[in-house]
Every structure is written in structure tokens, then in C-alpha cells.
Amino acid sequence: MGKPAWGPGSKTGNSAHMTYAAPTYEFLEARARRRVPKFAFDFVQGGTGADRGIETNRRALDAVEIIPRYGNLKKADTTTTLFGTRFMAPIGIAPVGMDALIWPGATTSLARAAKASNIPYITGTLANSPLEEVADIAGGERTWLQLYGFPRDDHRVTIDMVRRAKAAGIAAIVATLDAPVRAKRPRDLHNRLVVPFRPTLKTVWEVATSPAWARALVRHGTPKFANINRYVDGAATLDRVAGFVQKELIGSFSWAEIALMRKIWDGALIVKGVLHPEDAEAAVNVGADAILISNHGGRQSDAAPSPINVLPAIRDRVNGRARLLFDSGIRSGLDVMRALALGAEAAFSGRGFLYALAALGEKGGTHFADLLREEFAVAMAQSGASTVADIPDVSCRHAHAYRFPNPA
């Protein structure tokens, strides 16, 4: 059998096997579906409402066309620098709460993937392993902390998590705006994936018929909210911690709270979830270093636009005063190229990395990072871009970009 004409064909042994078994996001998703319990797969694949937001993200990215340019035979250099750190590519791992539900031990697996691939990892407030462990494994320069607010007692918990991040050497805080209320997620309700979670005969059967997932569960233990344990009165049982999260966590911040965070955090400050140029302006005004343009992967509002369709308007409003990052719907290196062509400096994927773990186990995260980088290098070469700095000058068509009124 001949080798493919692009990057993965040069691999040997187990790496080559993974490439042929799962050469794209879609193969990883299909393989993950077969290997994990349905309630876990539904949790990651699903969005809010009727999953329209997920469909919107995919259609919008597919609609961005990039015109090939030829004659430049330089090898594509995918490296880039973000907040003083040189990375393999403008690609990162997006945060997913309860990440260990689809693959037990996911948080530390992704931290190892971030280190091996030299990419940033946004670990979540509701991750399965504490932020200190993630920073120790991945390196603080590759670790960013996604933060939800805990407003009680003048943000005692929120402020303590910021201090913990600083002590751990974490490079960036990613303050989340786009979950001001808990969205209805019908698949989780149908699967009774609620707090407190009580297994049914159906869920027990799903676990029993997913042996790879069950073995990983035995090795790593029940999924938990490891960052929150220390803030719970009494023994940090799963029910008690989950109850604390349900009662105390607010998935958003006011601009005044972001301004306060700016005063106590001297690392990179990123605001996540912006979809309107005026909110981008507000983020700049309170001192944000970067804006992560996102609709929460289609998990908060079925009526929200795709981030790719508002990216150019936000780019024009911000006009270089803050760095622009992107997530929601990234499935390939070509999607990364599309985001960068329209103004982002890096793009993040959440579902893709979790599907990769579920499909391939511990090495899945590194495998998906390699896929994204290789596909991104191909997209660069096809567009005539030799470096990441060349990408904003590529020729593309974006027919569905939003047009906002000019500010008064």
C-alpha cells in the first residue's frame, strides 16, 4: 500500500496505525461513539435546544472560501507566538467542563498532549484535575485557566482561584462571559445526567457495553470537579461538590468584575464568549489583552450566530488593541486557516480533542494536535502563505459576514 502524499504518511508503528484508523475529526467522532457510553457521548456532542447552534457553526465555517495561490514553494512554517511563548501552531485545546465524563482522566491526558505538541491548553474551572496539576504537567506557559464566577463573599472563591493560578505559573486567565444562565440541554435531561446523578439500569448497561471506557474509569476514578473540592464545607463528596457548583457558580462576569480581575491578575487576561463588537470594545476598555470569540460551541443559545460570521466586524472594531482568538466548530486545520484568514491569531477545539481521547485513549490528544497542524500546513501551502504572519493577506470570500451599524 502506498503512503499518503501528506504528513501522516511518514509515520511508523503505532503512530501510523492511528493515522490510518482516524485520519480526520469525523473518523474520531465515529470511533468515539462506539467506545463510550451513550450518555457520555451525548454530553459532548450535544448543544442546547435543538442543536441548531452546532449546525450553524459548521455551515458558517464551510461557507468561507480561500482562493489558492501558487508559485511559492517555501515550506509552511506553522509556529506562532502568543503572550511571549512560541507554540507549534496557532492551535489550542478549548475548555470543556466535566471533561472526564467522555474519557476518564481526560484533564491530565490533555495536559500531556499540550506539552508533547507544544500548544496551549485552556483547562476549565470544572475540569477533572486541579489547575496546579495541569500546570505541573503541561508547563505553566502552556496552561491557561478558564474561569467562571463565584460571586458570594465578594468573589472569595473566584479571587482565590486567580491567586492559585498565579502561584502555579499559569500564563493566562480566560474569564467566561457566555453562560449567564444555565442552558437547557435536552440530551442530558433525557439521559438523566443531572445533579445529583443517579445511575439507572440503562446507564449501567451502557457502561458495561463500553469496556475501554469502563477500564479507564477504574484507573482514574469517578469524574469530579477537582478545582472546587477545597471550597466545600465538610467532606468533598461528589454530591456535595456538585451541589456547591449548582448553588454558587455563575457562568459570567460583569465588566466591573473583569476590571477588578485586571487589577489582581498581572498575566494575560482573556475574555471569552464575545460575539458583538460593542462587547469587544467593552473588553478592551477594561483591560483585556485578548478576546476569545465564541458561542460556547453551540451549547448556550440556538439563536446565536456563528463566531466566524462576526469575527471580521470585531476585528475591525478592535483594530489591533487586543489579540483575537477563536473557538466553536473547529474540526480541521482548514477551519483554523479560515479563522486566521478572517482576523483571529489562534483557534481552539474542544470536542475534537475529547473525541480523540475517547477514540484512541491516552495518545489521542497528541494525535489530534498533529492532525490539525498537518492540515493547517496544507491549507497554508495551498493559499500561498509561508508563515502565520502571511495569513491575513490570503484571498478569501466570506459572504455571510455580519454588518453592524457604525458606533455613534
Short mmCIF file of C-alpha atoms in Angstrom, two decimals:
data_model
loop_
_atom_site.label_atom_id
_atom_site.label_comp_id
_atom_site.label_asym_id
_atom_site.label_seq_id
_atom_site.Cartn_x
_atom_site.Cartn_y
_atom_site.Cartn_z
CA MET A 1 0.00 0.00 0.00
CA GLY A 2 1.36 3.40 -0.92
CA LYS A 3 1.77 6.17 1.63
CA PRO A 4 -0.40 9.27 1.58
CA ALA A 5 1.17 12.29 -0.10
CA TRP A 6 1.00 14.40 3.03
CA GLY A 7 2.42 14.49 6.57
CA PRO A 8 0.98 11.44 8.32
CA GLY A 9 2.37 9.09 5.67
CA SER A 10 5.85 9.49 7.13
CA LYS A 11 4.87 7.96 10.46
CA THR A 12 5.58 4.40 11.52
CA GLY A 13 4.34 1.89 14.08
CA ASN A 14 1.52 2.85 16.41
CA SER A 15 1.50 6.45 15.16
CA ALA A 16 0.88 5.30 11.59
CA HIS A 17 -1.85 2.93 12.78
CA MET A 18 -3.68 5.80 14.50
CA THR A 19 -3.35 7.92 11.36
CA TYR A 20 -4.97 5.32 9.16
CA ALA A 21 -7.62 4.42 11.76
CA ALA A 22 -8.59 8.06 12.41
CA PRO A 23 -7.31 10.44 9.72
CA THR A 24 -9.86 13.21 10.42
CA TYR A 25 -12.18 14.61 13.09
CA GLU A 26 -15.12 12.73 11.57
CA PHE A 27 -13.38 9.36 11.94
CA LEU A 28 -12.51 10.19 15.54
CA GLU A 29 -16.11 11.14 16.30
CA ALA A 30 -17.45 7.89 14.82
CA ARG A 31 -14.90 5.78 16.70
CA ALA A 32 -15.60 7.63 19.95
CA ARG A 33 -19.32 6.94 19.58
CA ARG A 34 -18.61 3.20 19.51
CA ARG A 35 -16.28 3.23 22.55
CA VAL A 36 -18.03 5.31 25.20
CA PRO A 37 -21.43 5.12 26.95
CA LYS A 38 -24.18 6.92 25.09
CA PHE A 39 -24.86 9.36 27.95
CA ALA A 40 -21.20 10.45 27.87
CA PHE A 41 -21.07 10.79 24.09
CA ASP A 42 -24.32 12.76 24.05
CA PHE A 43 -22.95 15.14 26.69
CA VAL A 44 -20.06 16.17 24.45
CA GLN A 45 -21.74 16.01 21.06
CA GLY A 46 -24.91 17.82 22.07
CA GLY A 47 -25.68 21.50 22.28
CA THR A 48 -28.61 23.41 23.66
CA GLY A 49 -32.19 23.33 22.39
CA ALA A 50 -32.42 21.52 19.06
CA ASP A 51 -28.64 21.63 18.39
CA ARG A 52 -29.13 24.39 15.82
CA GLY A 53 -26.09 26.25 17.08
CA ILE A 54 -23.82 23.34 16.24
CA GLU A 55 -25.27 23.18 12.74
CA THR A 56 -24.88 26.96 12.38
CA ASN A 57 -21.19 26.79 13.29
CA ARG A 58 -20.50 24.05 10.75
CA ARG A 59 -22.36 25.69 7.87
CA ALA A 60 -20.71 29.05 8.50
CA LEU A 61 -17.17 27.68 8.55
CA ASP A 62 -17.78 25.60 5.43
CA ALA A 63 -19.02 28.70 3.62
CA VAL A 64 -15.67 30.54 3.95
CA GLU A 65 -13.73 30.07 0.71
CA ILE A 66 -9.96 30.57 0.40
CA ILE A 67 -8.54 31.10 -3.08
CA PRO A 68 -5.41 29.01 -3.78
CA ARG A 69 -2.23 30.81 -4.80
CA TYR A 70 0.71 29.02 -6.41
CA GLY A 71 4.34 29.59 -7.33
CA ASN A 72 5.64 29.92 -3.75
CA LEU A 73 7.42 26.67 -2.89
CA LYS A 74 8.60 27.61 0.59
CA LYS A 75 7.72 25.10 3.31
CA ALA A 76 4.93 26.39 5.53
CA ASP A 77 6.13 27.47 8.98
CA THR A 78 3.21 26.91 11.36
CA THR A 79 4.85 28.28 14.51
CA THR A 80 3.48 31.31 16.28
CA THR A 81 3.96 33.31 19.48
CA LEU A 82 1.19 34.04 21.98
CA PHE A 83 1.81 36.01 25.19
CA GLY A 84 5.54 35.52 24.93
CA THR A 85 5.55 31.75 24.29
CA ARG A 86 6.45 30.13 20.99
CA PHE A 87 3.96 27.41 20.04
CA MET A 88 3.98 24.66 17.41
CA ALA A 89 0.97 26.24 15.68
CA PRO A 90 -1.85 28.71 16.35
CA ILE A 91 -3.92 25.80 17.67
CA GLY A 92 -5.10 25.10 21.20
CA ILE A 93 -7.27 22.91 23.39
CA ALA A 94 -10.54 24.59 24.38
CA PRO A 95 -12.06 24.03 27.83
CA VAL A 96 -14.88 21.53 28.36
CA GLY A 97 -16.48 21.18 31.78
CA MET A 98 -16.81 17.63 33.10
CA ASP A 99 -14.20 16.60 30.55
CA ALA A 100 -13.63 13.22 32.25
CA LEU A 101 -17.19 12.17 31.52
CA ILE A 102 -16.38 11.27 27.94
CA TRP A 103 -12.95 9.88 28.86
CA PRO A 104 -11.86 9.32 32.49
CA GLY A 105 -8.59 11.09 33.22
CA ALA A 106 -9.12 13.49 30.33
CA THR A 107 -7.68 16.58 32.04
CA THR A 108 -4.23 15.15 32.68
CA SER A 109 -4.22 13.37 29.30
CA LEU A 110 -4.83 16.69 27.57
CA ALA A 111 -2.16 18.37 29.69
CA ARG A 112 0.35 15.77 28.48
CA ALA A 113 -0.82 16.32 24.90
CA ALA A 114 -0.32 20.08 25.27
CA LYS A 115 3.24 19.54 26.45
CA ALA A 116 4.08 16.93 23.81
CA SER A 117 2.62 19.05 20.99
CA ASN A 118 3.65 22.44 22.43
CA ILE A 119 0.22 24.04 22.23
CA PRO A 120 -1.83 26.00 24.80
CA TYR A 121 -4.42 24.18 26.90
CA ILE A 122 -7.31 26.10 28.47
CA THR A 123 -8.14 23.96 31.49
CA GLY A 124 -11.59 24.55 32.94
CA THR A 125 -12.98 25.61 36.28
CA LEU A 126 -14.94 22.33 36.22
CA ALA A 127 -12.07 20.14 34.99
CA ASN A 128 -11.38 16.70 36.45
CA SER A 129 -7.91 17.59 37.79
CA PRO A 130 -6.79 20.69 39.73
CA LEU A 131 -5.18 23.57 37.90
CA GLU A 132 -1.92 23.07 39.80
CA GLU A 133 -1.56 19.53 38.46
CA VAL A 134 -2.33 20.66 34.91
CA ALA A 135 0.31 23.40 35.08
CA ASP A 136 2.84 20.95 36.52
CA ILE A 137 2.27 18.50 33.66
CA ALA A 138 1.83 20.86 30.69
CA GLY A 139 4.03 23.69 31.93
CA GLY A 140 2.62 26.98 33.16
CA GLU A 141 3.43 28.73 29.90
CA ARG A 142 1.12 26.31 28.05
CA THR A 143 -1.64 26.36 30.68
CA TRP A 144 -4.46 28.88 30.63
CA LEU A 145 -7.30 28.81 33.18
CA GLN A 146 -10.91 29.20 32.06
CA LEU A 147 -12.72 30.87 34.95
CA TYR A 148 -16.37 31.06 35.97
CA GLY A 149 -17.50 33.43 38.70
CA PHE A 150 -18.42 32.58 42.28
CA PRO A 151 -19.87 35.92 43.44
CA ARG A 152 -20.66 35.06 47.08
CA ASP A 153 -18.49 36.72 49.74
CA ASP A 154 -17.13 39.33 47.31
CA HIS A 155 -15.87 36.63 44.95
CA ARG A 156 -13.84 34.85 47.61
CA VAL A 157 -13.58 31.65 45.54
CA THR A 158 -13.01 33.46 42.26
CA ILE A 159 -10.19 35.54 43.69
CA ASP A 160 -8.62 32.51 45.33
CA MET A 161 -8.59 30.64 42.01
CA VAL A 162 -6.83 33.60 40.39
CA ARG A 163 -4.23 33.53 43.17
CA ARG A 164 -3.80 29.79 42.72
CA ALA A 165 -3.25 30.31 39.00
CA LYS A 166 -0.55 32.88 39.71
CA ALA A 167 1.18 30.60 42.22
CA ALA A 168 1.11 27.73 39.69
CA GLY A 169 2.76 29.88 37.00
CA ILE A 170 -0.25 29.78 34.69
CA ALA A 171 0.11 32.15 31.74
CA ALA A 172 -3.45 33.39 31.19
CA ILE A 173 -6.86 33.71 32.79
CA VAL A 174 -9.81 33.18 30.43
CA ALA A 175 -12.79 34.92 32.04
CA THR A 176 -16.02 33.48 30.66
CA LEU A 177 -18.99 35.70 29.75
CA ASP A 178 -21.22 33.47 27.64
CA ALA A 179 -23.01 31.37 30.27
CA PRO A 180 -25.01 33.92 32.32
CA VAL A 181 -27.74 31.30 32.86
CA ARG A 182 -27.76 27.52 32.63
CA ALA A 183 -28.88 26.47 29.20
CA LYS A 184 -31.32 23.62 28.67
CA ARG A 185 -29.50 20.61 27.23
CA PRO A 186 -32.18 18.11 26.21
CA ARG A 187 -29.85 15.15 25.69
CA ASP A 188 -28.52 15.41 29.23
CA LEU A 189 -32.04 15.67 30.63
CA HIS A 190 -33.17 12.66 28.62
CA ASN A 191 -30.17 10.69 29.88
CA ARG A 192 -30.82 11.89 33.46
CA LEU A 193 -27.38 13.44 33.54
CA VAL A 194 -28.31 15.88 36.28
CA VAL A 195 -27.15 16.71 39.81
CA PRO A 196 -27.23 14.55 41.81
CA PHE A 197 -26.54 11.85 39.18
CA ARG A 198 -28.12 8.52 39.95
CA PRO A 199 -27.29 5.59 37.66
CA THR A 200 -30.19 3.71 36.10
CA LEU A 201 -30.25 0.24 34.62
CA LYS A 202 -29.84 1.90 31.22
CA THR A 203 -26.68 3.78 32.21
CA VAL A 204 -25.23 0.71 33.90
CA TRP A 205 -25.79 -1.24 30.69
CA GLU A 206 -24.15 1.50 28.62
CA VAL A 207 -21.07 1.35 30.87
CA ALA A 208 -20.97 -2.45 30.78
CA THR A 209 -21.02 -2.44 26.99
CA SER A 210 -18.20 0.16 26.79
CA PRO A 211 -15.26 -1.86 28.17
CA ALA A 212 -12.46 0.56 27.21
CA TRP A 213 -14.26 3.44 28.95
CA ALA A 214 -15.03 1.25 31.97
CA ARG A 215 -11.36 0.26 32.31
CA ALA A 216 -10.35 3.92 32.14
CA LEU A 217 -12.93 4.67 34.85
CA VAL A 218 -11.40 2.02 37.11
CA ARG A 219 -7.93 3.50 36.57
CA HIS A 220 -8.86 7.15 37.07
CA GLY A 221 -11.95 7.10 39.28
CA THR A 222 -15.29 8.84 39.07
CA PRO A 223 -15.34 12.22 37.25
CA LYS A 224 -15.11 15.14 39.66
CA PHE A 225 -14.78 18.92 39.94
CA ALA A 226 -11.26 18.86 41.37
CA ASN A 227 -10.73 22.64 41.45
CA ILE A 228 -13.72 23.10 43.75
CA ASN A 229 -13.07 20.48 46.44
CA ARG A 230 -11.26 22.81 48.84
CA TYR A 231 -14.12 25.29 48.95
CA VAL A 232 -16.78 22.86 50.18
CA ASP A 233 -17.58 22.61 53.88
CA GLY A 234 -17.01 19.11 55.20
CA ALA A 235 -16.02 16.08 53.17
CA ALA A 236 -15.76 16.88 49.45
CA THR A 237 -18.13 14.17 48.25
CA LEU A 238 -19.25 14.25 44.62
CA ASP A 239 -22.80 15.22 45.59
CA ARG A 240 -21.64 17.94 47.96
CA VAL A 241 -19.22 19.47 45.46
CA ALA A 242 -21.79 19.27 42.64
CA GLY A 243 -24.36 20.91 44.91
CA PHE A 244 -21.91 23.72 45.70
CA VAL A 245 -21.34 24.29 41.98
CA GLN A 246 -25.09 24.33 41.29
CA LYS A 247 -25.70 26.87 44.05
CA GLU A 248 -22.66 29.14 43.90
CA LEU A 249 -21.35 29.23 40.34
CA ILE A 250 -22.41 31.97 37.93
CA GLY A 251 -21.19 31.43 34.39
CA SER A 252 -20.47 35.06 33.62
CA PHE A 253 -18.89 38.28 34.87
CA SER A 254 -19.88 41.93 34.73
CA TRP A 255 -17.48 44.39 33.14
CA ALA A 256 -16.79 45.82 36.59
CA GLU A 257 -15.77 42.35 37.77
CA ILE A 258 -13.47 41.92 34.77
CA ALA A 259 -11.89 45.29 35.64
CA LEU A 260 -11.32 44.06 39.21
CA MET A 261 -9.73 40.89 37.88
CA ARG A 262 -7.40 43.02 35.77
CA LYS A 263 -6.17 44.70 38.98
CA ILE A 264 -5.31 41.43 40.74
CA TRP A 265 -4.01 39.46 37.74
CA ASP A 266 -0.81 40.56 36.01
CA GLY A 267 -0.69 37.76 33.43
CA ALA A 268 -2.57 37.66 30.15
CA LEU A 269 -6.29 38.38 30.63
CA ILE A 270 -8.63 36.91 28.01
CA VAL A 271 -12.39 37.47 27.83
CA LYS A 272 -14.30 34.51 26.38
CA GLY A 273 -17.68 34.44 24.68
CA VAL A 274 -17.82 37.79 22.88
CA LEU A 275 -19.99 37.94 19.73
CA HIS A 276 -20.76 41.67 19.39
CA PRO A 277 -18.33 44.47 18.50
CA GLU A 278 -19.61 46.66 21.36
CA ASP A 279 -18.83 43.89 23.86
CA ALA A 280 -15.38 43.62 22.27
CA GLU A 281 -14.97 47.36 22.79
CA ALA A 282 -16.01 46.97 26.43
CA ALA A 283 -13.47 44.18 26.90
CA VAL A 284 -10.69 46.41 25.57
CA ASN A 285 -11.81 49.25 27.83
CA VAL A 286 -11.50 47.13 31.00
CA GLY A 287 -8.01 45.99 30.08
CA ALA A 288 -8.42 42.62 28.35
CA ASP A 289 -5.32 41.51 26.47
CA ALA A 290 -7.31 39.20 24.19
CA ILE A 291 -10.86 38.30 23.22
CA LEU A 292 -11.91 34.71 22.60
CA ILE A 293 -14.74 34.93 20.07
CA SER A 294 -17.04 32.01 20.84
CA ASN A 295 -20.65 30.86 21.11
CA HIS A 296 -19.72 28.16 23.63
CA GLY A 297 -19.66 25.53 20.91
CA GLY A 298 -23.39 25.94 20.31
CA ARG A 299 -24.14 24.95 23.92
CA GLN A 300 -25.74 28.17 25.21
CA SER A 301 -28.08 29.71 22.61
CA ASP A 302 -29.51 28.14 19.48
CA ALA A 303 -30.13 31.63 18.08
CA ALA A 304 -26.53 32.84 18.40
CA PRO A 305 -24.58 33.49 15.20
CA SER A 306 -21.51 31.52 14.33
CA PRO A 307 -18.39 33.26 15.67
CA ILE A 308 -16.82 33.12 12.20
CA ASN A 309 -19.56 35.41 10.87
CA VAL A 310 -18.95 38.13 13.49
CA LEU A 311 -15.15 37.82 13.58
CA PRO A 312 -14.42 40.41 10.83
CA ALA A 313 -16.62 43.05 12.45
CA ILE A 314 -14.95 42.50 15.82
CA ARG A 315 -11.53 42.58 14.13
CA ASP A 316 -12.35 45.95 12.58
CA ARG A 317 -13.70 47.40 15.84
CA VAL A 318 -10.80 46.22 17.99
CA ASN A 319 -8.28 47.30 15.34
CA GLY A 320 -5.26 45.68 16.97
CA ARG A 321 -5.92 46.87 20.54
CA ALA A 322 -6.38 43.27 21.75
CA ARG A 323 -5.50 39.88 20.32
CA LEU A 324 -8.36 37.89 18.81
CA LEU A 325 -8.76 34.17 19.43
CA PHE A 326 -11.46 31.82 18.13
CA ASP A 327 -13.41 28.72 19.10
CA SER A 328 -16.69 26.94 18.34
CA GLY A 329 -16.85 24.45 15.49
CA ILE A 330 -13.14 23.92 14.76
CA ARG A 331 -12.77 20.43 13.26
CA SER A 332 -9.76 20.69 10.98
CA GLY A 333 -6.61 22.60 10.17
CA LEU A 334 -8.55 24.18 7.30
CA ASP A 335 -11.01 25.59 9.85
CA VAL A 336 -8.05 27.06 11.73
CA MET A 337 -6.88 28.64 8.48
CA ARG A 338 -10.34 30.12 7.89
CA ALA A 339 -10.37 31.72 11.35
CA LEU A 340 -6.90 33.20 10.92
CA ALA A 341 -7.68 34.49 7.44
CA LEU A 342 -10.55 36.50 8.92
CA GLY A 343 -8.64 38.02 11.81
CA ALA A 344 -8.02 35.51 14.61
CA GLU A 345 -4.50 34.76 15.84
CA ALA A 346 -5.24 31.23 17.08
CA ALA A 347 -8.13 28.76 17.07
CA PHE A 348 -9.18 26.26 19.75
CA SER A 349 -11.02 22.95 19.58
CA GLY A 350 -12.77 21.21 22.47
CA ARG A 351 -14.88 18.40 21.09
CA GLY A 352 -12.16 17.25 18.70
CA PHE A 353 -9.64 16.63 21.47
CA LEU A 354 -12.16 14.79 23.64
CA TYR A 355 -13.30 12.62 20.74
CA ALA A 356 -9.65 11.81 20.09
CA LEU A 357 -9.17 10.60 23.67
CA ALA A 358 -12.36 8.57 23.54
CA ALA A 359 -11.39 7.07 20.18
CA LEU A 360 -7.72 6.34 20.81
CA GLY A 361 -7.05 6.57 24.53
CA GLU A 362 -4.13 8.43 26.14
CA LYS A 363 -2.35 9.25 22.87
CA GLY A 364 -5.46 10.63 21.22
CA GLY A 365 -4.85 14.25 22.20
CA THR A 366 -1.40 14.33 20.64
CA HIS A 367 -2.77 12.58 17.56
CA PHE A 368 -5.47 15.22 17.04
CA ALA A 369 -2.98 18.05 17.58
CA ASP A 370 -0.80 16.50 14.88
CA LEU A 371 -3.78 16.19 12.52
CA LEU A 372 -4.73 19.84 13.00
CA ARG A 373 -1.16 21.05 12.48
CA GLU A 374 -0.64 18.95 9.35
CA GLU A 375 -3.96 20.02 7.84
CA PHE A 376 -3.17 23.63 8.73
CA ALA A 377 0.22 23.39 6.99
CA VAL A 378 -1.50 22.03 3.88
CA ALA A 379 -4.04 24.88 3.94
CA MET A 380 -1.21 27.41 4.28
CA ALA A 381 0.65 25.94 1.32
CA GLN A 382 -2.47 25.95 -0.84
CA SER A 383 -3.14 29.60 -0.02
CA GLY A 384 0.42 30.74 -0.71
CA ALA A 385 1.18 31.60 2.94
CA SER A 386 4.69 30.71 4.11
CA THR A 387 4.26 31.91 7.70
CA VAL A 388 1.37 32.57 10.05
CA ALA A 389 2.02 36.30 9.60
CA ASP A 390 1.18 35.92 5.89
CA ILE A 391 -2.30 34.51 6.51
CA PRO A 392 -4.25 37.80 6.91
CA ASP A 393 -3.25 38.63 3.33
CA VAL A 394 -4.67 35.50 1.71
CA SER A 395 -7.62 35.89 -0.66
CA CYS A 396 -10.91 34.63 0.73
CA ARG A 397 -14.65 35.09 0.31
CA HIS A 398 -16.94 35.38 3.31
CA ALA A 399 -20.42 36.05 2.03
CA HIS A 400 -22.23 35.69 5.38
CA ALA A 401 -20.22 38.13 7.49
CA TYR A 402 -22.34 40.30 9.80
CA ARG A 403 -22.56 44.02 9.23
CA PHE A 404 -23.09 46.08 12.39
CA PRO A 405 -24.06 49.78 12.48
CA ASN A 406 -21.14 52.13 12.93
CA PRO A 407 -20.83 53.37 16.54
CA ALA A 408 -22.20 56.84 17.19
#
